[in-house]
GROMACS .gro file of C-alpha atoms in nm:
model
  166
    1MET     CA    1   8.205  12.513   8.729
    2PRO     CA    2   7.947  12.321   8.863
    3LYS     CA    3   7.895  11.949   8.888
    4SER     CA    4   7.606  11.979   8.638
    5GLU     CA    5   7.814  12.132   8.373
    6GLN     CA    6   8.037  11.896   8.326
    7GLY     CA    7   7.873  11.712   8.041
    8VAL     CA    8   7.851  11.344   8.230
    9SER     CA    9   7.546  11.150   8.020
   10SER     CA   10   7.510  10.771   8.018
   11ASP     CA   11   7.516  10.799   7.594
   12ARG     CA   12   7.922  10.908   7.595
   13TYR     CA   13   8.209  10.713   7.600
   14GLN     CA   14   8.259  10.666   8.001
   15VAL     CA   15   8.576  10.547   8.139
   16ILE     CA   16   8.717  10.339   8.417
   17PRO     CA   17   9.047  10.487   8.571
   18ARG     CA   18   9.343  10.238   8.641
   19VAL     CA   19   9.733  10.224   8.802
   20LEU     CA   20   9.945   9.991   8.700
   21ILE     CA   21  10.309  10.035   8.913
   22PHE     CA   22  10.642   9.892   8.784
   23LEU     CA   23  10.879   9.836   9.077
   24ILE     CA   24  11.263   9.875   8.878
   25GLN     CA   25  11.587   9.709   9.061
   26ASP     CA   26  11.879   9.691   8.798
   27ASP     CA   27  11.793   9.499   8.540
   28LYS     CA   28  11.463   9.353   8.735
   29VAL     CA   29  11.093   9.432   8.773
   30LEU     CA   30  10.862   9.344   9.048
   31LEU     CA   31  10.551   9.158   8.901
   32LEU     CA   32  10.286   8.957   9.064
   33LYS     CA   33  10.158   8.651   8.990
   34GLY     CA   34   9.833   8.633   8.998
   35ASN     CA   35   9.651   8.400   9.262
   36PRO     CA   36   9.553   8.021   9.130
   37ASN     CA   37   9.154   8.119   9.257
   38LYS     CA   38   9.132   8.527   9.111
   39ARG     CA   39   8.878   8.575   8.836
   40ILE     CA   40   9.100   8.734   8.563
   41TRP     CA   41   9.469   8.664   8.543
   42ALA     CA   42   9.507   8.373   8.716
   43ASN     CA   43   9.875   8.251   8.750
   44LYS     CA   44   9.972   8.530   8.515
   45TYR     CA   45  10.201   8.795   8.564
   46ASN     CA   46  10.135   9.157   8.550
   47GLY     CA   47  10.236   9.453   8.710
   48ILE     CA   48  10.115   9.574   9.056
   49GLY     CA   49   9.825   9.811   9.071
   50GLY     CA   50   9.406   9.821   9.021
   51HIS     CA   51   9.128  10.102   9.047
   52VAL     CA   52   9.113  10.430   9.130
   53GLU     CA   53   8.878  10.509   9.427
   54TYR     CA   54   8.648  10.771   9.422
   55GLY     CA   55   8.790  11.048   9.579
   56GLU     CA   56   9.139  10.982   9.494
   57ASP     CA   57   9.413  11.133   9.270
   58ILE     CA   58   9.609  10.882   9.017
   59LEU     CA   59   9.888  10.905   9.231
   60SER     CA   60   9.677  10.852   9.574
   61ALA     CA   61   9.545  10.551   9.412
   62ALA     CA   62   9.901  10.457   9.260
   63ARG     CA   63  10.055  10.488   9.608
   64ARG     CA   64   9.781  10.288   9.789
   65GLU     CA   65   9.774   9.978   9.577
   66LEU     CA   66  10.163   9.941   9.615
   67LEU     CA   67  10.136   9.958   9.983
   68GLU     CA   68   9.762   9.658   9.953
   69GLU     CA   69   9.959   9.447   9.679
   70THR     CA   70  10.349   9.473   9.797
   71GLY     CA   71  10.325   9.611  10.152
   72LEU     CA   72  10.566   9.933  10.006
   73SER     CA   73  10.492  10.255  10.084
   74GLY     CA   74  10.750  10.575  10.048
   75ILE     CA   75  10.884  10.474   9.721
   76ASP     CA   76  10.890  10.781   9.426
   77LEU     CA   77  10.618  10.709   9.135
   78TRP     CA   78  10.678  10.848   8.826
   79LEU     CA   79  10.394  10.870   8.562
   80CYS     CA   80  10.506  10.722   8.244
   81GLY     CA   81  10.243  10.660   8.030
   82ASN     CA   82   9.854  10.669   7.954
   83ILE     CA   83   9.701  10.367   7.748
   84MET     CA   84   9.341  10.402   7.653
   85VAL     CA   85   9.171  10.033   7.647
   86ASP     CA   86   8.853  10.034   7.434
   87ALA     CA   87   8.630   9.771   7.602
   88SER     CA   88   8.325   9.814   7.414
   89PRO     CA   89   8.171  10.125   7.230
   90GLU     CA   90   7.999  10.284   7.588
   91THR     CA   91   8.347  10.211   7.818
   92GLY     CA   92   8.697  10.240   7.815
   93ILE     CA   93   8.981  10.150   8.038
   94SER     CA   94   9.223  10.421   8.139
   95ILE     CA   95   9.573  10.275   8.288
   96PHE     CA   96   9.792  10.557   8.430
   97LEU     CA   97  10.178  10.371   8.364
   98PHE     CA   98  10.410  10.440   8.723
   99ARG     CA   99  10.760  10.334   8.727
  100GLY     CA  100  10.964  10.331   9.066
  101GLU     CA  101  11.306  10.252   9.164
  102TYR     CA  102  11.323  10.009   9.458
  103HIS     CA  103  11.598  10.006   9.691
  104ASP     CA  104  11.510   9.867  10.008
  105GLY     CA  105  11.142   9.768  10.216
  106GLN     CA  106  11.012   9.393  10.291
  107ILE     CA  107  10.816   9.342  10.022
  108ILE     CA  108  10.535   9.091  10.127
  109ASP     CA  109  10.255   8.933   9.924
  110SER     CA  110   9.885   8.984   9.891
  111GLU     CA  111   9.562   8.774   9.866
  112GLU     CA  112   9.591   8.931   9.477
  113GLY     CA  113   9.897   8.702   9.448
  114ARG     CA  114  10.273   8.658   9.543
  115CYS     CA  115  10.553   8.918   9.395
  116GLU     CA  116  10.849   8.783   9.221
  117TRP     CA  117  11.107   9.008   9.039
  118ILE     CA  118  11.172   8.923   8.698
  119SER     CA  119  11.478   8.970   8.510
  120ALA     CA  120  11.446   9.096   8.160
  121GLY     CA  121  11.544   8.829   8.017
  122GLN     CA  122  11.290   8.574   8.148
  123MET     CA  123  10.992   8.822   7.995
  124GLN     CA  124  10.936   8.621   7.708
  125THR     CA  125  10.942   8.288   7.876
  126LEU     CA  126  10.656   8.383   8.129
  127PRO     CA  127  10.287   8.362   8.116
  128MET     CA  128  10.228   8.742   8.185
  129VAL     CA  129   9.892   8.950   8.060
  130GLU     CA  130   9.857   8.982   7.737
  131ASP     CA  131   9.970   9.357   7.653
  132LEU     CA  132  10.257   9.325   7.914
  133TYR     CA  133  10.505   9.202   7.647
  134THR     CA  134  10.419   9.537   7.496
  135ILE     CA  135  10.391   9.770   7.793
  136LEU     CA  136  10.671   9.656   8.027
  137PRO     CA  137  11.013   9.697   7.773
  138ARG     CA  138  10.838  10.074   7.685
  139VAL     CA  139  10.841  10.133   8.096
  140MET     CA  140  11.167   9.930   8.161
  141ALA     CA  141  11.257  10.200   7.909
  142TYR     CA  142  11.138  10.511   8.059
  143HIS     CA  143  11.366  10.720   8.276
  144PRO     CA  144  11.231  11.073   8.465
  145GLY     CA  145  11.182  11.310   8.244
  146ASP     CA  146  11.111  11.128   7.939
  147ALA     CA  147  10.834  11.271   7.752
  148LEU     CA  148  10.523  11.014   7.842
  149MET     CA  149  10.387  10.725   7.640
  150TYR     CA  150  10.077  10.738   7.494
  151GLY     CA  151   9.904  10.415   7.385
  152HIS     CA  152   9.571  10.308   7.242
  153THR     CA  153   9.416   9.922   7.283
  154PHE     CA  154   9.169   9.799   7.086
  155TYR     CA  155   9.046   9.476   6.999
  156ASN     CA  156   9.035   9.408   6.567
  157ASP     CA  157   8.770   9.173   6.432
  158GLN     CA  158   8.914   8.865   6.524
  159ASP     CA  159   8.909   8.936   6.867
  160GLN     CA  160   9.269   8.991   6.922
  161MET     CA  161   9.457   9.296   7.120
  162VAL     CA  162   9.592   9.570   6.949
  163ILE     CA  163   9.868   9.802   7.140
  164GLU     CA  164   9.957  10.121   6.946
  165PHE     CA  165  10.189  10.389   7.081
  166GLN     CA  166  10.227  10.769   6.968
   0.00000   0.00000   0.00000
């Protein structure tokens, strides 16, 4: 099929692809505490990740983001789900969730923030990016071979985030 037949049109709903990676070690997860000077999510905990760049598949993007934000490479990552975020009637964000098992390797911080191991018991007490309180327990419970998770995030009439999983 030629590019001209892909159906791309400015009047259709467009999505921005992103990856979000969670490395697990025992009952802990590696999160990134955003630098205080970040435009969004300053001083908040989030997974490792970012945008999928032109020419990348989602796994390559996840590996690149993991390397850029932690210095780690060679870690097996499993796609465990996707969340569609309705950012506006015209644009959405498609977040591909990955999980990996950490065994070894030196973790380095990046300009994005500081990497920290967080135990399951600490999660509810930390300033995390809002959707992580819902996403993270699901990702931590995921095991390779489980069915993929599918979620939808939207904002209600009070501009509050709502996350629904199938």
